């Protein structure tokens, strides 16, 4: 290859990694990189706040399992990326963050917009580095993608000093091996796990985000069918089993008695599959530390005194489930449902005839479920609405209900939904937001309109930070610092050039949602919501154990 500009080589390396989009905002210190992107096969997607761009990369990575890429300039551009990079860190999305930087020669002294971004990103990335010389670009880029995409995935970060990106260099991208070999547990470990499980009278499976991440839902369904063992899902594991599957025990984690009512109280053994402790602490389902645990995951599990595992099966989750299922086949009957599902789905179904207005959550969610096909996508923002979605929105398929439960940052829904629509243009995409969180990334409505990504944004309007009101009322019997006024959301959407509607009667929501879903442009629906119905539903479910 001939000598060329370092930024050209850098972009060739991104192309070799299969990058299709870079989401971000250019800066004066990323001029060369942006110019090189312009001449490449990669689409640079300008966003309206770097956080929006990083959330788009986060969802792109989550859905494609290839790292999404975001870009911010030095200083404020980089710090604006951080919240969404941290989300990718705790929610385990492969993401590569690129940030500009001053010339190497002005880094040792006080200098315009120069702060130590590499140190700042270190705690929220799996790996990061400053590009010290153009010659190492192929290694640095390959490493950033390899580390980001390795189990458990997460973000990496490369800092790009302006002068390095302008150097002349003669090098080529390193080869990218498309398939990564995943390790397998030994036969002895597998047989040991099988014998521990065989000795259990009442085993249950707790399945988490990690199963969806590696596309092992089919293997999990087969395992449940082959063994007869029931499966409970975390919020982020929604849809791993179709909620109508006879082995589905429900979504656990919102309240203290969820696990008990899903069968954990009587369980002597819990098989965790792709379970990330960040989602929900094991103390909640193993308070007495008396359950035997078999852990199936892609990496060795975290240490927690409530999660002392008997056997770990580390490697390819789908293969492990298939091999273990073959060893165990039959033996249990976890197919008569769970009391948890009975209560929650009963309330959900009852919601269909609730004609209260402002609308109450079960009816609002019932209408969303009716309007979406099984593989369509619902993206939740963060707040009381998220707890309702986690609690009762029934999912048929994995990767169809997105609930951020690692970092859980408000404002995630709109930008991530845009990326979901870019990845799956054939599926309908709806966001449900609180009126607090929606305004945190509202600027990305312009990006959605410009990209013509027809997502439907539903805002549950109550003019309060609902989940904080709920918590304060319970703790202090009053709430404070939680009320606000809103802009006229319909007029605001109109200013962005989008169709929008305010729902004035309970029966109007379903038809409005269907009408919006048929459009080929993004739209917005304001739904006045009544949160007086407690998400805790019934005393039988106990007190809540999570924050929104
Ligand atoms: C960026 C960020 N800031 C603060 C919080 C803490 N928090 C969690 S939920 C919530 C209130 C959400 O209010 P709203 O978006 O109106 O949704 P609602 O609870 O009313 O459904 C707050 C402040 C957070 N999770 N993320």
Coordinates of C-alpha atoms and ligand atoms in Angstrom, one line a residue:
X1 CA 0.0 0.0 0.0
X2 CA 1.1 3.5 -0.6
X3 CA 1.9 6.1 2.0
X4 CA -1.2 8.0 3.0
X5 CA -2.8 10.1 5.7
X6 CA -3.1 8.4 9.1
X7 CA -6.8 9.2 9.2
X8 CA -7.3 7.4 5.9
X9 CA -5.7 4.3 7.3
X10 CA -7.7 4.6 10.5
X11 CA -11.0 4.6 8.4
X12 CA -9.7 1.7 6.3
X13 CA -9.3 -0.2 9.6
X14 CA -12.9 0.7 10.6
X15 CA -14.1 -0.6 7.2
X16 CA -12.2 -3.8 7.8
X17 CA -14.1 -4.2 11.0
X18 CA -17.4 -4.0 9.1
X19 CA -18.3 -0.6 10.5
X20 CA -21.4 0.9 8.7
X21 CA -22.1 4.0 10.8
X22 CA -20.2 6.4 13.0
X23 CA -22.6 8.4 15.2
X24 CA -21.3 11.7 16.6
X25 CA -20.4 15.3 16.3
X26 CA -17.3 16.4 14.5
X27 CA -14.9 18.9 16.0
X28 CA -12.0 21.1 15.0
X29 CA -9.6 18.4 16.2
X30 CA -11.3 15.6 14.3
X31 CA -11.2 17.3 10.9
X32 CA -8.9 14.8 9.2
X33 CA -10.9 11.8 10.5
X34 CA -14.2 13.3 9.3
X35 CA -12.7 14.1 5.9
X36 CA -11.5 10.5 5.6
X37 CA -14.9 9.1 6.7
X38 CA -16.5 11.3 4.0
X39 CA -14.6 9.4 1.3
X40 CA -15.4 5.9 2.7
X41 CA -18.1 3.3 2.7
X42 CA -19.1 4.3 6.3
X43 CA -22.0 6.7 6.9
X44 CA -21.2 9.4 9.4
X45 CA -24.4 10.2 11.2
X46 CA -24.4 13.7 12.7
X47 CA -26.3 13.8 16.0
X48 CA -27.5 16.7 18.2
X49 CA -25.7 15.7 21.4
X50 CA -22.8 13.3 21.8
X51 CA -24.8 11.3 24.4
X52 CA -27.4 10.6 21.7
X53 CA -24.7 9.3 19.4
X54 CA -23.1 7.0 22.0
X55 CA -26.6 5.6 22.8
X56 CA -27.1 4.9 19.1
X57 CA -23.8 3.1 19.0
X58 CA -24.8 1.2 22.2
X59 CA -28.0 -0.1 20.6
X60 CA -26.4 -0.8 17.3
X61 CA -23.8 -3.0 19.1
X62 CA -26.4 -4.7 21.2
X63 CA -28.5 -5.7 18.2
X64 CA -25.8 -6.6 15.7
X65 CA -23.2 -7.9 18.2
X66 CA -20.6 -5.9 16.3
X67 CA -19.3 -2.8 18.1
X68 CA -21.2 0.4 17.4
X69 CA -19.0 3.4 16.9
X70 CA -19.5 6.9 18.2
X71 CA -17.4 10.0 17.9
X72 CA -16.9 13.2 20.0
X73 CA -14.3 15.8 19.8
X74 CA -11.9 16.5 22.7
X75 CA -13.0 18.1 26.0
X76 CA -16.7 18.7 26.1
X77 CA -17.4 16.4 23.1
X78 CA -15.8 13.6 24.9
X79 CA -17.4 14.3 28.3
X80 CA -20.8 14.4 26.6
X81 CA -20.2 10.8 25.5
X82 CA -19.5 9.4 28.9
X83 CA -23.0 8.7 30.2
X84 CA -23.9 6.5 27.3
X85 CA -20.5 4.8 27.2
X86 CA -21.1 4.0 30.9
X87 CA -24.4 2.5 29.9
X88 CA -22.7 0.2 27.4
X89 CA -20.3 -0.7 30.2
X90 CA -22.9 -1.9 32.7
X91 CA -25.4 -3.2 30.1
X92 CA -22.6 -5.0 28.2
X93 CA -22.9 -3.6 24.7
X94 CA -20.0 -3.7 22.3
X95 CA -19.1 -0.1 21.5
X96 CA -16.0 1.8 20.3
X97 CA -15.8 5.4 21.4
X98 CA -13.5 7.7 19.4
X99 CA -12.5 11.1 20.8
X100 CA -10.4 13.8 19.3
X101 CA -7.5 15.3 21.2
X102 CA -5.1 18.2 21.1
X103 CA -1.7 17.7 19.4
X104 CA 0.7 15.5 21.4
X105 CA 2.9 18.6 21.7
X106 CA 0.4 20.6 23.8
X107 CA -0.6 17.9 26.2
X108 CA 1.9 18.5 28.9
X109 CA 0.7 22.0 29.6
X110 CA -2.5 24.1 30.2
X111 CA -4.2 24.2 26.8
X112 CA -7.5 25.0 25.3
X113 CA -10.1 22.2 25.8
X114 CA -7.5 19.8 26.9
X115 CA -8.4 17.5 29.8
X116 CA -7.3 14.0 30.5
X117 CA -10.0 12.1 28.7
X118 CA -8.1 8.7 28.7
X119 CA -8.2 8.7 32.5
X120 CA -11.8 9.8 32.5
X121 CA -12.9 7.0 30.3
X122 CA -10.9 4.3 32.0
X123 CA -13.5 3.3 34.7
X124 CA -16.3 3.0 32.1
X125 CA -14.4 1.0 29.4
X126 CA -12.9 -2.5 29.1
X127 CA -9.8 -1.0 27.6
X128 CA -8.7 2.4 26.2
X129 CA -5.6 4.1 24.8
X130 CA -4.2 7.2 23.3
X131 CA -3.0 6.8 19.7
X132 CA 0.6 7.7 20.2
X133 CA 1.8 7.1 16.6
X134 CA 0.2 6.5 13.2
X135 CA 2.2 3.3 12.8
X136 CA 0.2 1.4 15.4
X137 CA -3.3 2.3 14.0
X138 CA -4.0 -1.2 12.7
X139 CA -3.1 -2.8 16.1
X140 CA -5.0 -0.2 18.1
X141 CA -8.2 -0.4 16.1
X142 CA -8.1 -4.3 15.9
X143 CA -7.6 -4.4 19.7
X144 CA -10.4 -1.9 20.4
X145 CA -12.9 -4.0 18.4
X146 CA -11.7 -7.3 19.6
X147 CA -11.9 -6.3 23.3
X148 CA -15.3 -4.6 22.8
X149 CA -16.8 -7.6 21.2
X150 CA -15.3 -10.3 23.4
X151 CA -17.5 -11.7 26.1
X152 CA -18.7 -10.0 28.1
X153 CA -18.9 -7.2 25.6
X154 CA -18.6 -3.6 26.5
X155 CA -17.1 -0.3 25.4
X156 CA -13.5 0.6 24.5
X157 CA -12.1 4.0 23.7
X158 CA -9.4 5.4 21.4
X159 CA -8.2 9.0 21.8
X160 CA -7.0 10.5 18.6
X161 CA -4.5 13.4 18.9
X162 CA -4.9 15.8 16.0
X163 CA -1.3 15.7 14.8
X164 CA -1.1 11.9 14.8
X165 CA -4.2 11.7 12.6
X166 CA -2.5 14.0 10.1
X167 CA 0.8 12.0 9.9
X168 CA 1.8 10.2 6.8
X169 CA 1.9 6.4 7.2
X170 CA 2.3 3.2 5.1
X171 CA 0.5 0.3 6.8
X172 CA -2.5 -1.9 6.2
X173 CA -5.4 -3.0 8.4
X174 CA -4.9 -6.3 10.2
X175 CA -7.0 -9.2 9.1
X176 CA -10.3 -9.6 11.0
X177 CA -11.3 -13.1 11.7
X178 CA -15.1 -13.1 11.6
X179 CA -15.8 -16.0 14.0
X180 CA -14.4 -16.1 17.4
X181 CA -14.0 -19.6 18.9
X182 CA -15.6 -19.8 22.3
X183 CA -14.2 -22.1 24.9
X184 CA -16.2 -25.1 26.1
X185 CA -16.3 -26.6 29.6
X186 CA -14.6 -29.9 30.0
X187 CA -16.7 -33.1 29.8
X188 CA -16.0 -33.7 33.5
X189 CA -17.4 -30.3 34.4
X190 CA -20.5 -30.9 32.4
X191 CA -21.1 -34.3 34.0
X192 CA -20.5 -32.8 37.5
X193 CA -23.1 -30.1 36.8
X194 CA -25.5 -32.7 35.4
X195 CA -25.1 -34.8 38.6
X196 CA -25.6 -31.8 40.9
X197 CA -28.8 -30.8 39.0
X198 CA -30.1 -34.4 38.8
X199 CA -29.9 -34.5 42.6
X200 CA -32.2 -31.5 42.9
X201 CA -35.8 -31.9 43.7
X202 CA -37.0 -28.4 42.5
X203 CA -34.5 -26.7 40.2
X204 CA -35.3 -23.4 38.4
X205 CA -33.5 -21.4 35.8
X206 CA -32.8 -17.7 36.1
X207 CA -32.0 -16.3 32.7
X208 CA -30.6 -12.9 32.0
X209 CA -29.3 -10.5 29.4
X210 CA -26.4 -12.7 28.5
X211 CA -28.6 -15.2 26.8
X212 CA -30.0 -12.6 24.4
X213 CA -26.5 -11.2 23.9
X214 CA -25.2 -14.4 22.3
X215 CA -28.5 -15.4 20.6
X216 CA -29.0 -18.5 22.8
X217 CA -32.8 -18.1 23.4
X218 CA -33.6 -21.0 21.1
X219 CA -31.2 -23.2 23.1
X220 CA -32.8 -22.1 26.3
X221 CA -36.3 -22.9 25.1
X222 CA -35.1 -26.4 24.0
X223 CA -33.4 -26.9 27.4
X224 CA -36.6 -26.0 29.2
X225 CA -38.6 -28.4 27.0
X226 CA -36.1 -31.2 27.3
X227 CA -35.7 -31.1 31.0
X228 CA -39.1 -29.7 32.1
X229 CA -37.3 -27.0 34.3
X230 CA -39.1 -23.7 34.5
X231 CA -37.4 -20.4 33.5
X232 CA -37.7 -17.0 35.2
X233 CA -36.3 -14.0 33.4
X234 CA -34.7 -10.8 34.5
X235 CA -35.9 -7.5 33.1
X236 CA -33.3 -7.6 30.4
X237 CA -34.0 -11.2 29.7
X238 CA -37.6 -10.5 28.7
X239 CA -38.8 -12.7 25.8
X240 CA -36.1 -15.3 26.1
X241 CA -39.0 -17.6 26.5
X242 CA -42.3 -16.6 24.9
X243 CA -44.4 -15.5 27.9
X244 CA -47.0 -18.1 26.7
X245 CA -44.4 -20.9 26.9
X246 CA -45.6 -23.4 29.5
X247 CA -42.2 -23.2 31.1
X248 CA -42.1 -19.4 31.5
X249 CA -42.3 -18.4 35.1
X250 CA -42.4 -14.7 34.5
X251 CA -40.2 -11.6 34.8
X252 CA -38.6 -11.4 38.3
X253 CA -36.9 -8.7 40.2
X254 CA -39.3 -5.8 40.9
X255 CA -40.6 -7.0 44.3
X256 CA -39.4 -9.0 47.2
X257 CA -41.8 -11.9 46.6
X258 CA -41.4 -12.2 42.9
X259 CA -38.9 -15.0 43.2
X260 CA -40.9 -16.8 45.8
X261 CA -44.0 -16.7 43.7
X262 CA -42.0 -17.8 40.6
X263 CA -41.0 -20.9 42.4
X264 CA -37.7 -19.9 44.0
X265 CA -38.9 -20.3 47.5
X266 CA -39.3 -24.1 47.0
X267 CA -36.3 -24.3 44.8
X268 CA -33.2 -26.1 46.1
X269 CA -31.1 -25.4 43.0
X270 CA -30.9 -22.4 40.7
X271 CA -29.3 -22.6 37.3
X272 CA -28.3 -19.1 36.3
X273 CA -27.9 -18.6 32.5
X274 CA -26.3 -15.5 31.1
X275 CA -27.2 -13.7 34.4
X276 CA -25.4 -10.4 35.0
X277 CA -25.3 -9.5 38.7
X278 CA -25.5 -5.8 37.8
X279 CA -29.2 -6.4 36.8
X280 CA -30.4 -7.5 40.2
X281 CA -28.4 -8.6 43.2
X282 CA -28.4 -12.3 44.1
X283 CA -29.2 -11.4 47.7
X284 CA -32.8 -10.9 46.5
X285 CA -33.3 -14.5 45.3
X286 CA -30.8 -16.2 47.6
X287 CA -31.2 -14.3 50.9
X288 CA -30.5 -17.3 53.1
X289 CA -27.5 -18.3 50.9
X290 CA -28.9 -21.8 51.0
X291 CA -29.6 -22.5 47.3
X292 CA -27.2 -24.6 45.3
X293 CA -26.2 -22.7 42.2
X294 CA -25.0 -23.9 38.8
X295 CA -23.8 -21.0 36.7
X296 CA -23.8 -21.1 32.9
X297 CA -22.1 -18.1 31.4
X298 CA -19.6 -16.9 28.9
X299 CA -17.0 -15.9 31.6
X300 CA -16.3 -17.0 35.1
X301 CA -18.9 -15.4 37.5
X302 CA -18.5 -12.4 39.8
X303 CA -17.9 -13.1 43.4
X304 CA -20.8 -12.4 45.8
X305 CA -21.5 -14.0 49.1
X306 CA -25.0 -14.8 47.9
X307 CA -23.7 -16.2 44.6
X308 CA -21.3 -19.0 45.7
X309 CA -21.7 -21.4 42.8
X310 CA -21.4 -25.2 43.0
X311 CA -20.3 -25.6 39.4
X312 CA -19.5 -23.1 36.6
X313 CA -20.0 -24.0 33.0
X314 CA -18.1 -21.3 31.1
X315 CA -18.2 -21.0 27.4
X316 CA -20.7 -21.0 24.5
X317 CA -24.1 -20.8 26.3
X318 CA -26.1 -22.4 23.4
X319 CA -23.7 -25.4 23.2
X320 CA -23.6 -25.9 27.0
X321 CA -27.4 -25.8 27.2
X322 CA -27.7 -28.4 24.4
X323 CA -25.1 -30.7 26.0
X324 CA -26.5 -30.4 29.5
X325 CA -30.1 -30.8 28.2
X326 CA -29.0 -34.1 26.5
X327 CA -27.5 -35.3 29.8
X328 CA -30.5 -34.5 31.9
X329 CA -33.4 -35.0 29.5
X330 CA -36.7 -35.2 31.4
X331 CA -37.2 -35.5 35.1
X332 CA -39.0 -32.4 36.2
X333 CA -42.3 -30.8 35.5
X334 CA -42.1 -27.0 35.7
X335 CA -44.8 -26.5 33.2
X336 CA -47.8 -25.6 35.2
X337 CA -47.0 -21.9 35.3
X338 CA -46.2 -19.7 38.3
X339 CA -48.3 -17.8 40.8
X340 CA -46.3 -14.7 39.7
X341 CA -47.5 -14.9 36.2
X342 CA -51.0 -15.6 37.3
X343 CA -51.1 -12.4 39.3
X344 CA -49.3 -10.2 36.9
X345 CA -50.8 -11.4 33.6
X346 CA -54.2 -11.4 35.3
X347 CA -53.8 -7.7 36.1
X348 CA -52.6 -7.1 32.6
X349 CA -55.6 -8.7 31.0
X350 CA -57.9 -6.9 33.4
X351 CA -56.4 -3.7 32.2
X352 CA -57.9 -4.0 28.7
X353 CA -61.3 -3.0 30.0
X354 CA -60.1 -0.2 32.3
X355 CA -61.7 3.0 30.9
X356 CA -60.2 5.5 33.4
X357 CA -58.7 8.6 31.9
X358 CA -55.9 9.8 32.3
X359 CA -55.0 6.3 31.4
X360 CA -53.6 3.8 33.9
X361 CA -50.5 1.8 33.0
X362 CA -52.0 -1.7 32.4
X363 CA -54.4 -0.4 29.8
X364 CA -51.7 1.7 28.2
X365 CA -49.4 -1.3 27.9
X366 CA -52.2 -3.5 26.7
X367 CA -52.8 -1.2 23.8
X368 CA -49.1 -1.2 22.9
X369 CA -49.0 -5.0 23.0
X370 CA -52.0 -5.2 20.7
X371 CA -50.5 -2.8 18.2
X372 CA -47.1 -4.6 17.9
X373 CA -46.4 -7.9 16.2
X374 CA -44.3 -10.4 18.2
X375 CA -41.0 -9.3 16.7
X376 CA -41.6 -5.6 16.8
X377 CA -39.6 -3.6 19.3
X378 CA -40.5 -1.7 22.5
X379 CA -37.8 0.5 24.0
X380 CA -38.4 1.7 27.5
X381 CA -36.9 4.9 29.0
X382 CA -36.2 5.0 32.7
X383 CA -38.7 5.8 35.4
X384 CA -41.9 4.4 36.9
X385 CA -43.1 3.5 33.3
X386 CA -40.0 1.2 33.1
X387 CA -41.1 -0.6 36.2
X388 CA -44.5 -1.1 34.8
X389 CA -43.1 -2.4 31.5
X390 CA -40.7 -4.7 33.3
X391 CA -43.5 -5.9 35.5
X392 CA -46.2 -6.6 33.0
X393 CA -45.4 -6.1 29.3
X394 CA -45.5 -9.6 27.8
X395 CA -42.8 -10.4 25.4
X396 CA -42.8 -13.1 22.8
X397 CA -39.2 -12.9 21.5
X398 CA -35.8 -11.8 22.8
X399 CA -34.4 -8.4 21.8
X400 CA -37.9 -7.0 21.5
X401 CA -38.3 -5.3 24.8
X402 CA -35.4 -3.1 25.8
X403 CA -35.1 -2.2 29.5
X404 CA -31.9 -0.6 30.5
X405 CA -31.2 -2.1 33.9
X406 CA -27.4 -1.7 34.3
X407 CA -26.7 2.0 34.4
X408 CA -30.4 2.9 33.9
X409 CA -29.9 6.4 32.6
X410 CA -33.0 8.5 31.7
X411 CA -33.0 9.7 28.1
X412 CA -31.8 6.4 26.6
X413 CA -35.0 5.4 24.7
X414 CA -35.2 7.9 21.8
X415 CA -31.6 7.6 20.5
X416 CA -31.5 3.8 21.0
X417 CA -34.8 3.4 19.2
X418 CA -33.4 5.3 16.2
X419 CA -30.5 2.8 16.1
X420 CA -32.9 -0.1 16.5
X421 CA -34.8 1.1 13.5
X422 CA -31.6 1.5 11.4
X423 CA -30.7 -2.1 12.2
X424 CA -34.3 -3.5 11.8
X425 CA -36.1 -1.3 9.3
X426 CA -38.7 -4.0 8.8
X427 CA -39.8 -4.0 12.4
X428 CA -42.0 -1.4 14.1
X429 CA -40.3 0.5 17.0
X430 CA -42.1 2.2 19.8
X431 CA -40.6 4.1 22.7
X432 CA -42.4 4.6 26.1
X433 CA -41.0 7.6 28.1
X434 CA -41.7 9.6 31.1
X435 CA -42.0 13.4 30.5
X436 CA -38.8 13.8 32.6
X437 CA -36.5 11.5 30.6
X438 CA -37.9 12.3 27.2
X439 CA -36.6 15.9 27.4
X440 CA -33.1 14.7 28.3
X441 CA -32.4 13.7 24.7
X442 CA -35.3 15.4 22.9
X443 CA -32.8 17.0 20.4
X444 CA -32.5 13.6 18.7
X445 CA -36.0 14.1 17.3
X446 CA -34.2 16.1 14.6
X447 CA -31.9 13.2 13.9
X448 CA -34.9 10.9 13.6
X449 CA -36.6 13.2 11.2
X450 CA -33.5 13.7 9.1
X451 CA -32.8 9.9 8.9
X452 CA -36.5 9.3 8.4
X453 CA -36.5 6.5 11.0
X454 CA -40.2 6.0 11.7
X455 CA -40.2 5.3 15.4
X456 CA -43.3 6.2 17.5
X457 CA -42.5 8.0 20.7
X458 CA -45.1 7.7 23.4
X459 CA -44.7 10.1 26.4
X460 CA -46.6 9.2 29.6
X461 CA -47.3 12.7 30.9
X462 CA -47.8 13.3 34.6
X463 CA -45.6 16.5 35.0
X464 CA -43.6 14.7 37.7
X465 CA -40.5 12.5 38.2
X466 CA -42.9 9.7 38.8
X467 CA -40.6 7.0 40.2
X468 CA -39.1 9.5 42.7
X469 CA -42.6 10.6 43.8
X470 CA -43.5 7.0 44.3
X471 CA -40.4 6.3 46.4
X472 CA -40.6 9.6 48.4
X473 CA -44.3 9.0 49.2
X474 CA -43.6 5.6 50.5
X475 CA -40.6 6.7 52.6
X476 CA -41.7 10.2 53.8
X477 CA -45.5 10.3 53.1
X478 CA -44.9 13.3 50.8
X479 CA -42.8 14.3 47.8
X480 CA -40.7 17.3 47.0
X481 CA -38.4 18.5 44.2
X482 CA -40.2 16.4 41.8
X483 CA -42.8 18.5 40.0
X484 CA -42.4 20.5 36.8
X485 CA -44.3 21.9 33.8
X486 CA -43.9 20.6 30.3
X487 CA -43.6 22.3 26.9
X488 CA -46.6 21.7 24.6
X489 CA -45.1 18.4 23.3
X490 CA -47.4 18.3 20.2
X491 CA -46.3 21.8 19.2
X492 CA -42.7 20.8 20.0
X493 CA -42.9 17.8 17.7
X494 CA -44.5 20.1 15.1
X495 CA -41.5 22.4 15.3
X496 CA -39.3 19.4 14.5
X497 CA -41.6 18.7 11.5
X498 CA -43.1 15.5 13.0
X499 CA -46.8 14.5 13.3
X500 CA -47.9 14.3 16.9
X501 CA -51.1 13.8 18.9
X502 CA -52.4 14.4 22.4
X503 CA -54.7 11.6 23.6
X504 CA -57.9 13.1 25.1
X505 CA -59.9 9.9 25.7
X506 CA -59.0 6.3 26.6
X507 CA -60.3 4.8 23.5
X508 CA -58.3 7.1 21.3
X509 CA -54.9 5.7 22.2
X510 CA -55.0 2.4 20.4
X511 CA -56.2 3.9 17.0
X512 CA -53.7 6.8 17.3
X513 CA -50.9 4.3 17.9
X514 CA -51.8 2.2 15.0
X515 CA -52.1 5.2 12.8
X516 CA -48.6 6.4 13.9
X517 CA -47.1 3.0 13.3
X518 CA -48.3 3.0 9.7
X519 CA -46.4 6.2 8.9
X520 CA -43.0 6.3 7.3
X521 CA -41.8 9.2 9.4
X522 CA -41.2 9.5 13.2
X523 CA -44.1 10.6 15.3
X524 CA -45.0 11.4 18.9
X525 CA -48.0 10.7 21.1
X526 CA -48.7 12.4 24.4
X527 CA -50.6 10.1 26.8
X528 CA -51.8 11.6 30.1
X529 CA -51.0 8.9 32.6
X530 CA -52.5 8.2 36.1
X531 CA -49.9 6.6 38.4
X532 CA -52.2 6.3 41.4
X533 CA -52.4 2.6 40.8
X534 CA -49.3 1.2 42.6
X535 CA -46.9 -0.7 40.5
X536 CA -46.6 -3.0 43.5
X537 CA -50.0 -4.3 42.4
X538 CA -50.8 -6.5 45.4
X539 CA -49.4 -7.1 48.8
X540 CA -48.8 -10.7 47.9
X541 CA -45.9 -9.5 45.7
X542 CA -44.2 -7.8 48.6
X543 CA -42.3 -4.5 48.7
X544 CA -40.1 -3.4 45.8
X545 CA -36.5 -4.3 45.6
X546 CA -35.3 -2.1 42.8
X547 CA -35.0 1.5 41.8
X548 CA -36.2 2.7 38.5
Ligands
LIG1 C1 -29.8 10.6 33.9 C2 -30.6 10.2 35.1 N1 -30.8 11.1 36.1 C3 -31.5 10.7 37.2 C4 -31.9 9.4 37.4 C5 -32.7 9.0 38.6 N2 -34.1 8.8 38.3 C6 -34.6 7.5 38.0 S1 -36.1 7.6 37.5 C7 -36.3 9.2 37.7 C8 -37.6 10.0 37.3 C9 -38.1 9.6 36.0 O1 -39.2 10.6 35.7 P1 -39.9 10.5 34.3 O2 -38.9 10.5 33.2 O3 -40.9 11.6 34.2 O4 -40.6 9.1 34.3 P2 -41.8 8.5 35.3 O5 -41.0 8.0 36.5 O6 -42.7 9.7 35.6 O7 -42.4 7.4 34.5 C10 -35.1 9.8 38.1 C11 -34.9 11.2 38.4 C12 -31.6 8.5 36.3 N3 -32.0 7.2 36.4 N4 -31.0 8.9 35.2

